[in-house]
Amino acid sequence: MDRLCGSGELGSKFWDSNLSIYTDTPDLTPCFQNSLLAWIPCIYLWAALPCYLFYLRHNKHGYIVLTRLSRLKTALGVLLWCVSWVDLFYSFHGLLSGSAPAPVLFVTPLVVGITMLLATLLIQYERLRGVQSSGVLIIFWLLCVICAIIPFRSKILSAVAEGKILDPLRFTTFYIYFALVLCALILSCFKDKPPLFSTENIDPNPCPEASAGFLSRLSFWWFTKLAILGYRRPLEESDLWTLNEEDCSHKLVQRLLEEWQKQQAARPQAAAVEQKIPGEDEVLLKARPKSQKPSFLWALVRTFTSSLLMGVGFKLIQDLLSFINPQLLSILIRFISDPTAPSWWGFLLAGLMFVSSMMQTLIIHQYYHSIFVMALRLRTAIIGVIYRKALVITNSVKRESTVGEMVNLMSVDAQRFMDVSPFINLLWSAPLQVILAIYFLWQILGPSVLAGVAVIVLLIPLNGAVSMKMRSYQVRQMKFKDSRIKLMNEILNGIKVLKLYAWEPSFLEQIEGIRQSELHLLRKGAYLQAVSTFIWVCTPFLVTLITLGVYVCVDENNVLDAEKAFVSLSLFNILKIPLNMLPQLISGLTQASVSLKRIQDFLNQDELDPQCVERKTISPGYAITVYNGTFTWAQDLPPALHSLNIQIPKGSLVAVVGPVGCGKSSLVSALLGEMEKLEGTVSVKGSVAYVPQQAWIQNCTLQENVLFGQPMRPKRYQQALETCALLADLDVLPGGDQTEIGEKGINLSGGQRQRVSLARAVYSDANIFLLDDPLSAVDSHVAKHIFDQVIGPEGVLADKTRVLVTHGISFLPQTDFIIVLADGQVSEMGHYSELLQHNGSFANFLRNYAPDEDQKDNEALQDADEEVLLVEDTLSTHTDLTDNEPSMYEVRKQFMRQMSSMSAERESQNRPVPKRHMNPSEKEMQVMKAKETGTLITEEKAETGNVKMNVFWDYAKSVGPYTTLAICLLYAGQSAAAIGANVWLSSWSNDAVVDGRQNNTSQRLGVYAALGILQGLLVMLSAFTMVVGSVQAARLLHAALLHNKIRSPQSFFDTTPSGRILNRFSKDIYVIDEVLAPTILMLFNSFFISISTLVVIVASTPLFLVVVLPLAVLYGFVQRFYVATSRQLKRLESISRSPIFSHFSETVTGTSVIRAYGRIEDFKVLSDRKVDTNQKSSYPYIASNRWLGVHVEFVGNCVVLFAALFAVIGRNSLNPGIVGLSVSYALQVTLALNWMIRMMSDLESNIIAVERVKEYSKTETEAPWVIEGNRAPEGWPTRGAVEFRNYSVRYRPGLELVLKNLTLHVQGGEKVGIVGRTGAGKSSMTLCLFRILEAAEGEICIDGLNVAHIGLHDLRSRLTIIPQDPILFSGTLRMNLDPFGRYSEEDIWRALELSHLHAFVSSQPAGLDFQCSEGGDNLSVGQRQLVCLARALLRKSRVLVLDEATAAIDLETDDLIQGTIRTQFEDCTVLTIAHRLNTIMDYNRVLVLDKGVVAEFDSPTNLIAAGGIFYGMAKDAGLA
């Protein structure tokens, strides 16, 4: 190098220590300035070039138009190039004129000139690739400016010293150069316009990150605008930015699916996959079989390689940077110890510490940002893949795994991947940090370090053992949690039945039992967690203690001075971080591996074979053919249908009939390809529409339910509504066809749901219609209307192929032919008349049930009445929200208004009412109104603003006030012990050294050890106290929630989606169980570390107090902005999360409908859209954490800067031990400050769980179950006389009356049929009897006892009901019949015998312990109804209520039931709400209700003779 500088004015050495270091005015030699210093920026740019060009090649954002800014930048680059050339030519000029310039004067201008040219070209290339702000060039210009500052100072100093300028031209060119690079740096900080054709030009609210400048990205400044907005007012969904293209679901899911399909192709299924999503314990505890299944993990890695590699790069740089500060601390302590050292060293060191800390801050946050965004993408992709799989799994898989378990895969398991992502890089980073720390420690303390390392190594297996144990607890706890939530889900779905039967205590007990076991495990796990916390807090201290102890004891000449003590302490602090993360990493990885296995098994499950139904070819003239078909629901079950041979010609109407459970619905499923085909062929030609037996209704508007994704065609839509008798409903629904329909169609009556489902089919205009008993849920005359208008030979579907499963006999003569099924086989097939002549079982069956021909009245008359009837029926009716489920105030008002106007009109004119058609403007008005009134399910509201203090107080009270106080005191004590230990260390390191050794080493060591151990014990105590408190809080909060919910009135469940209640029991209780306590502990931890740091620094350098205030103000500002914004983002995120899972569970229940209509793709898009909405709030939340990190760590880095700076200023009065203590504490503070805000915010967002649970623990409850002073007498009711006295009732306060001044008296043992148009208040009457609805005025007396005076359970347990929807719970059949275990085995078998289930149950291997699946899905609807009958027979009380119980049963079974009721309940009072009049024709009296009042009440014969409403109904049914 010296030769390069040659002689002349640069004829100096390259490096001169006396000039540069050992002096009070340091400077660099001219040779160094002109060579290496000038080359540094050039070396950087050339080194970065290849990677940067590679990046630009692969990322094109469109080009940017040439702007003024771009022209200016280019002009500066060209000028700089010219300046370098001037220098170069000047050197040549010197050479020619005989003075020999040094070689470096040729080399440097050449190198700089070429680099400037490169920079100029780069500016233009970036513009063409759409780069708005270039990080590479900003760093380059910055380096240029920094490297030019030193010559800038030197040149002025030398000119002043010499009194003249030695080389005027080079002097001038240098200052021009300096001015130009400074301008270039300033200009490069401004960003260019967005590229042409970029999304930003169209997007109303693009993410500012995409267009942010380099510096803004580095410091996350682009987020500030949202932070300020969030501080000013609570954020709303409209404030959130649109997602970046690469974060959208459809992109991510597609990428992952492609990789997964490659995996599946590469490793075809090795073994038949287990049929069930395995429980967590099975996964963890069984040995892995060696068969190679497709690896989902590998697919994930392949999908996200680039993000992973980027994270690795950032993490590596940060790990290396973290070791710079301890080295600087070591030099700083040496500087303080040496009074002769020039003071500019100290200031330089303080500056370097600050710069190194800032670099670390910026890089670590870039790392975290990239890794968290990757985690978010990971979750999105996994959710999408699971959703797509759920659309195609077979029914057997669906049976094995409940909806709840599948939702768990999506919510819990996908979330676990997201949680473990940030720790993934620790796998290589932790060992790297440990090795580096040990290396540097060895430099200071020599082999003594091995003692400390030995402690670390020994503690790892101990921790391993603890975490293994914790894991096994967690697995068992997960099982309890799953079963608790599954049971809770069933309770919520069947809450009405539980209330009617008074079964709540039995289920309450079950839940509490599970919860008890769950908390027991939770407590054990938490104690272990406390032990492991103790180990982790003690580890760094133990290691320091043992290392230093061994160091001073091994050799008396080993002196512990400040440098050794505090540098090793700060290295041990670095060592502590990866070790602290290890347990989190291990538990995260184990959980993720369990989740991985569960997801992988689910994705490997059998899919429905799309080829099992042949769609293309079919024998001509036929629409459906089945040859020799044998079908089963699952491979391990016997076939449900066997050897079927069916041919259905195009355009024919085929009826499928047969007894309950003979396989009618299975046949329809087989035609849809929903069953597994064992042999034979099925061909179906043309598009299919399917109406399932239980209507599947989506949670959206009625219109969307009917259109079902098809474009709106007004004429066809109108026709669908008209023929399915829905028009009159629309007039009554609060928002017409824009009314929002609740989950599972909650605010429609059964008949309406079925008609909407049918309208969907009619609108779809398919070629083939598979109708699974669509007429069972509607009244007889509506059924007739629908058959005539839609299904029958005259209906709108007359030219389509229709397969109708039915129990209604009256329609059979009009069908083309009939298929009779028995035990899964076709027993007879043919036209109605053929089958009658055939004299088979079908013919006998018909003769018994078909009404006589001659009874039929004049058809013409009936048709004339039809129109009136319909309007009246559907009006009062099925629209009758009021009947089954209440709806809202407006519905009721509008409904009543319309009712009265209709009846008034009819009375005055006595002629058919024409159907009302609206003109377009009226329609629009209605739609507008609908939007306001038509929503039933209230939006879940996001709490806004600060979490109220009383929520924290509620939690503290649940934990216990004394416990809370104890925790605080223990933490304060622990901090005091830690400070004491370090102060002691500091004074030890200042001990005088006599003859090369320190005295009283053992005393120093002993006290240090005692203080450390005290600290550890206090930590453990505080953790134990927290466990006791948090488990108690978890118990109390859950118990309060559960008891309130079980006692909530039915109206609460009608207006609140079950998902929302379930969310309280799953997500919120999980947070209270497992998240709150650790968060509070972490908060205390970081709070006390921050306080102790301040105490130590202020104590050692009191001058520090000056900056405490401004730093605290800055910190407070950041904290206020961050907490307000992040809390609201978190709330928005949790609100947008529920719809993903509700939509998923809705989809899973309706897959057969979705597949039948071929709408799988649309539903994927819907799901993706919901996930994207959720991501829109997650993404800014991630950014908010980074924004906080950068700003808070800036405060922390200032603390480091000032601690070092004041130590340098006061170096004369301080000893090295104090400086070491103060600065090593300052180096820890950044992390603590950051954690403190994060934990405060986490606590705020998690404490919301307490708020939400409290909110639902305080809702209004129904009357007490038992009133001690007022029990019903033993054996009551003895007669069963029921009396309504002037009784009125409304659904909810503010709604109109449903029953008005009802007064009637039913004698004991009397049989009364209750009839009336739907909505007349029939079901309401029964609900009042059981006090599901409470009286508005008047009273009901049973045997003279006013039912309002006794407890609900005393009342409900003495009455019996067979409800409309037969609901079963998962568990044994015995539990479903007798949950309290009150009846003997004989009683139960006798009840089964009488309810005609004996044969079925005894044929099951498990008998009474036959397991019913969730909702009783493994029994047919008819069988479920019979189980309800068996329940009634067991209870056998004096009053029996039958609520439309006969709707879903074929006539034979119906007859059996009616017979059973007549014989078994002979001496009981029976109230029957009848659909089929023939069931009540022999009752003592019939009560006809109309609009909530008694219209007629007399014996059936008298009523028919009177010719009133009942006569009209009987005439319709062909009974009069």
CSV table of C-alpha atoms in Angstrom, one decimal, residues 1196-1399:
chain,number,residue,atom,x,y,z
A,1196,GLY,CA,-33.6,1.6,24.8
A,1197,ASN,CA,-30.6,2.3,22.5
A,1198,CYS,CA,-30.7,5.9,23.8
A,1199,VAL,CA,-30.5,4.6,27.3
A,1200,VAL,CA,-27.4,2.6,26.3
A,1201,LEU,CA,-25.9,5.7,24.6
A,1202,PHE,CA,-26.5,8.0,27.6
A,1203,ALA,CA,-25.4,5.5,30.1
A,1204,ALA,CA,-22.0,5.1,28.2
A,1205,LEU,CA,-21.8,8.8,27.5
A,1206,PHE,CA,-22.3,9.9,31.1
A,1207,ALA,CA,-19.8,7.2,32.2
A,1208,VAL,CA,-17.3,8.8,29.9
A,1209,ILE,CA,-18.1,12.3,31.1
A,1210,GLY,CA,-17.8,11.4,34.7
A,1211,ARG,CA,-14.9,9.0,34.2
A,1212,ASN,CA,-12.7,10.7,36.9
A,1213,SER,CA,-15.2,10.1,39.7
A,1214,LEU,CA,-16.3,6.6,38.7
A,1215,ASN,CA,-14.7,3.2,39.3
A,1216,PRO,CA,-14.7,0.6,36.5
A,1217,GLY,CA,-17.1,-1.7,38.5
A,1218,ILE,CA,-19.9,0.9,38.6
A,1219,VAL,CA,-19.5,1.6,34.9
A,1220,GLY,CA,-19.6,-2.1,34.1
A,1221,LEU,CA,-22.7,-2.5,36.2
A,1222,SER,CA,-24.5,0.5,34.7
A,1223,VAL,CA,-23.8,-0.3,31.0
A,1224,SER,CA,-24.4,-4.0,31.3
A,1225,TYR,CA,-27.8,-3.3,32.7
A,1226,ALA,CA,-28.5,-0.7,30.0
A,1227,LEU,CA,-27.7,-3.3,27.3
A,1228,GLN,CA,-30.6,-5.5,28.7
A,1229,VAL,CA,-33.1,-2.7,28.9
A,1230,THR,CA,-34.2,-2.7,25.2
A,1231,LEU,CA,-35.6,-6.1,25.4
A,1232,ALA,CA,-37.4,-5.5,28.7
A,1233,LEU,CA,-39.0,-2.2,27.4
A,1234,ASN,CA,-40.2,-3.9,24.3
A,1235,TRP,CA,-41.6,-6.8,26.1
A,1236,MET,CA,-43.3,-4.6,28.6
A,1237,ILE,CA,-45.4,-2.8,26.0
A,1238,ARG,CA,-46.1,-6.0,24.1
A,1239,MET,CA,-47.2,-7.7,27.3
A,1240,MET,CA,-49.3,-4.8,28.4
A,1241,SER,CA,-51.0,-4.8,25.0
A,1242,ASP,CA,-51.3,-8.6,25.0
A,1243,LEU,CA,-52.8,-8.5,28.4
A,1244,GLU,CA,-55.3,-5.9,27.2
A,1245,SER,CA,-56.3,-7.9,24.2
A,1246,ASN,CA,-56.4,-11.2,26.1
A,1247,ILE,CA,-58.3,-9.8,29.1
A,1248,ILE,CA,-61.1,-9.1,26.6
A,1249,ALA,CA,-61.7,-12.9,27.0
A,1250,VAL,CA,-62.7,-12.1,30.7
A,1251,GLU,CA,-64.9,-9.3,29.5
A,1252,ARG,CA,-66.6,-11.5,26.9
A,1253,VAL,CA,-67.1,-14.4,29.4
A,1254,LYS,CA,-68.4,-11.9,32.0
A,1255,GLU,CA,-70.8,-10.4,29.5
A,1256,TYR,CA,-72.4,-13.8,28.9
A,1257,SER,CA,-72.3,-14.7,32.6
A,1258,LYS,CA,-74.6,-11.8,33.4
A,1259,THR,CA,-77.4,-12.2,30.8
A,1260,GLU,CA,-80.9,-12.6,32.0
A,1261,THR,CA,-81.9,-16.0,33.2
A,1262,GLU,CA,-85.2,-17.9,33.3
A,1263,ALA,CA,-87.2,-18.5,36.5
A,1264,PRO,CA,-85.5,-20.7,39.2
A,1265,TRP,CA,-85.5,-24.4,38.6
A,1266,VAL,CA,-86.8,-25.3,42.1
A,1267,ILE,CA,-88.4,-23.0,44.6
A,1268,GLU,CA,-87.7,-24.6,47.9
A,1269,GLY,CA,-90.7,-23.2,49.8
A,1270,ASN,CA,-93.0,-24.0,47.0
A,1271,ARG,CA,-92.5,-27.5,45.7
A,1272,ALA,CA,-95.2,-29.3,43.7
A,1273,PRO,CA,-96.9,-32.0,45.8
A,1274,GLU,CA,-95.7,-35.6,45.4
A,1275,GLY,CA,-97.5,-37.3,42.5
A,1276,TRP,CA,-98.8,-34.1,41.0
A,1277,PRO,CA,-100.6,-33.8,38.6
A,1278,THR,CA,-103.0,-36.6,39.6
A,1279,ARG,CA,-105.8,-35.9,37.2
A,1280,GLY,CA,-104.1,-33.9,34.5
A,1281,ALA,CA,-106.8,-31.2,34.2
A,1282,VAL,CA,-105.3,-28.2,32.3
A,1283,GLU,CA,-106.9,-24.8,32.5
A,1284,PHE,CA,-105.9,-21.6,30.7
A,1285,ARG,CA,-107.4,-18.5,32.5
A,1286,ASN,CA,-107.5,-15.3,30.4
A,1287,TYR,CA,-104.0,-16.2,29.3
A,1288,SER,CA,-101.9,-13.9,27.0
A,1289,VAL,CA,-98.2,-14.3,26.0
A,1290,ARG,CA,-95.6,-12.6,23.8
A,1291,TYR,CA,-92.2,-13.9,22.6
A,1292,ARG,CA,-90.1,-11.0,24.0
A,1293,PRO,CA,-90.9,-7.7,25.7
A,1294,GLY,CA,-91.8,-5.2,23.0
A,1295,LEU,CA,-93.3,-7.8,20.6
A,1296,GLU,CA,-97.0,-8.2,20.1
A,1297,LEU,CA,-99.1,-10.9,21.8
A,1298,VAL,CA,-99.0,-14.4,20.3
A,1299,LEU,CA,-101.9,-15.7,22.3
A,1300,LYS,CA,-104.6,-13.3,23.4
A,1301,ASN,CA,-106.8,-13.8,26.4
A,1302,LEU,CA,-107.0,-17.6,26.0
A,1303,THR,CA,-109.5,-19.2,28.3
A,1304,LEU,CA,-110.3,-22.9,28.1
A,1305,HIS,CA,-110.5,-25.9,30.3
A,1306,VAL,CA,-109.4,-29.5,29.5
A,1307,GLN,CA,-110.7,-32.2,31.8
A,1308,GLY,CA,-108.3,-34.8,33.2
A,1309,GLY,CA,-107.8,-37.7,30.8
A,1310,GLU,CA,-109.3,-35.8,27.9
A,1311,LYS,CA,-107.8,-36.1,24.4
A,1312,VAL,CA,-107.6,-32.7,22.6
A,1313,GLY,CA,-106.4,-32.0,19.1
A,1314,ILE,CA,-105.1,-28.5,18.4
A,1315,VAL,CA,-105.3,-27.3,14.9
A,1316,GLY,CA,-105.0,-24.0,13.0
A,1317,ARG,CA,-103.1,-22.5,10.2
A,1318,THR,CA,-99.4,-22.4,11.0
A,1319,GLY,CA,-98.8,-19.3,13.0
A,1320,ALA,CA,-102.2,-19.4,14.8
A,1321,GLY,CA,-100.2,-20.1,18.0
A,1322,LYS,CA,-100.4,-23.9,18.3
A,1323,SER,CA,-96.7,-24.5,19.2
A,1324,SER,CA,-96.8,-21.3,21.4
A,1325,MET,CA,-99.5,-22.9,23.5
A,1326,THR,CA,-97.3,-25.9,24.3
A,1327,LEU,CA,-94.3,-23.7,25.0
A,1328,CYS,CA,-96.4,-21.8,27.5
A,1329,LEU,CA,-97.5,-25.0,29.2
A,1330,PHE,CA,-93.8,-25.7,29.8
A,1331,ARG,CA,-93.1,-22.1,30.6
A,1332,ILE,CA,-90.5,-21.8,27.8
A,1333,LEU,CA,-92.6,-18.6,27.3
A,1334,GLU,CA,-93.7,-16.7,30.4
A,1335,ALA,CA,-97.2,-15.3,30.7
A,1336,ALA,CA,-97.9,-11.6,29.8
A,1337,GLU,CA,-101.1,-11.9,31.8
A,1338,GLY,CA,-103.4,-14.6,33.1
A,1339,GLU,CA,-102.4,-18.0,34.3
A,1340,ILE,CA,-102.3,-21.7,33.5
A,1341,CYS,CA,-103.4,-24.2,36.2
A,1342,ILE,CA,-102.8,-27.9,36.1
A,1343,ASP,CA,-105.0,-29.7,38.7
A,1344,GLY,CA,-105.7,-26.3,40.2
A,1345,LEU,CA,-102.0,-25.5,40.8
A,1346,ASN,CA,-100.8,-22.3,39.1
A,1347,VAL,CA,-97.7,-23.4,37.2
A,1348,ALA,CA,-96.1,-20.0,37.6
A,1349,HIS,CA,-95.7,-20.6,41.4
A,1350,ILE,CA,-93.5,-23.7,41.2
A,1351,GLY,CA,-90.0,-24.1,40.0
A,1352,LEU,CA,-89.4,-24.8,36.3
A,1353,HIS,CA,-88.0,-28.3,36.8
A,1354,ASP,CA,-90.8,-29.3,39.2
A,1355,LEU,CA,-93.1,-28.3,36.3
A,1356,ARG,CA,-91.3,-29.7,33.3
A,1357,SER,CA,-90.3,-33.0,34.8
A,1358,ARG,CA,-94.0,-33.8,35.5
A,1359,LEU,CA,-95.2,-33.1,32.0
A,1360,THR,CA,-94.2,-35.1,28.9
A,1361,ILE,CA,-93.7,-33.8,25.4
A,1362,ILE,CA,-92.8,-35.5,22.1
A,1363,PRO,CA,-91.2,-32.5,20.3
A,1364,GLN,CA,-91.3,-31.5,16.7
A,1365,ASP,CA,-87.6,-32.0,15.9
A,1366,PRO,CA,-86.5,-35.3,17.3
A,1367,ILE,CA,-83.1,-34.4,18.8
A,1368,LEU,CA,-80.7,-37.0,20.2
A,1369,PHE,CA,-77.4,-36.5,21.9
A,1370,SER,CA,-74.1,-38.3,21.2
A,1371,GLY,CA,-73.8,-41.1,23.8
A,1372,THR,CA,-75.5,-44.4,24.5
A,1373,LEU,CA,-79.1,-45.0,23.7
A,1374,ARG,CA,-79.7,-45.5,27.4
A,1375,MET,CA,-78.4,-42.0,28.2
A,1376,ASN,CA,-80.7,-40.6,25.5
A,1377,LEU,CA,-83.7,-42.3,27.1
A,1378,ASP,CA,-82.8,-41.9,30.8
A,1379,PRO,CA,-80.0,-39.4,31.5
A,1380,PHE,CA,-80.5,-39.5,35.2
A,1381,GLY,CA,-80.4,-43.3,35.5
A,1382,ARG,CA,-83.8,-43.4,37.2
A,1383,TYR,CA,-85.4,-46.3,35.4
A,1384,SER,CA,-84.6,-50.0,35.5
A,1385,GLU,CA,-83.4,-52.1,32.6
A,1386,GLU,CA,-86.9,-53.7,32.3
A,1387,ASP,CA,-88.7,-50.3,32.2
A,1388,ILE,CA,-86.4,-49.2,29.3
A,1389,TRP,CA,-86.9,-52.4,27.3
A,1390,ARG,CA,-90.6,-52.2,27.8
A,1391,ALA,CA,-90.7,-48.6,26.5
A,1392,LEU,CA,-88.6,-49.7,23.5
A,1393,GLU,CA,-91.1,-52.5,22.9
A,1394,LEU,CA,-94.0,-50.2,23.0
A,1395,SER,CA,-92.3,-47.7,20.7
A,1396,HIS,CA,-91.5,-50.4,18.2
A,1397,LEU,CA,-87.8,-50.0,18.5
A,1398,HIS,CA,-87.3,-53.3,20.3
A,1399,ALA,CA,-86.3,-55.2,17.1
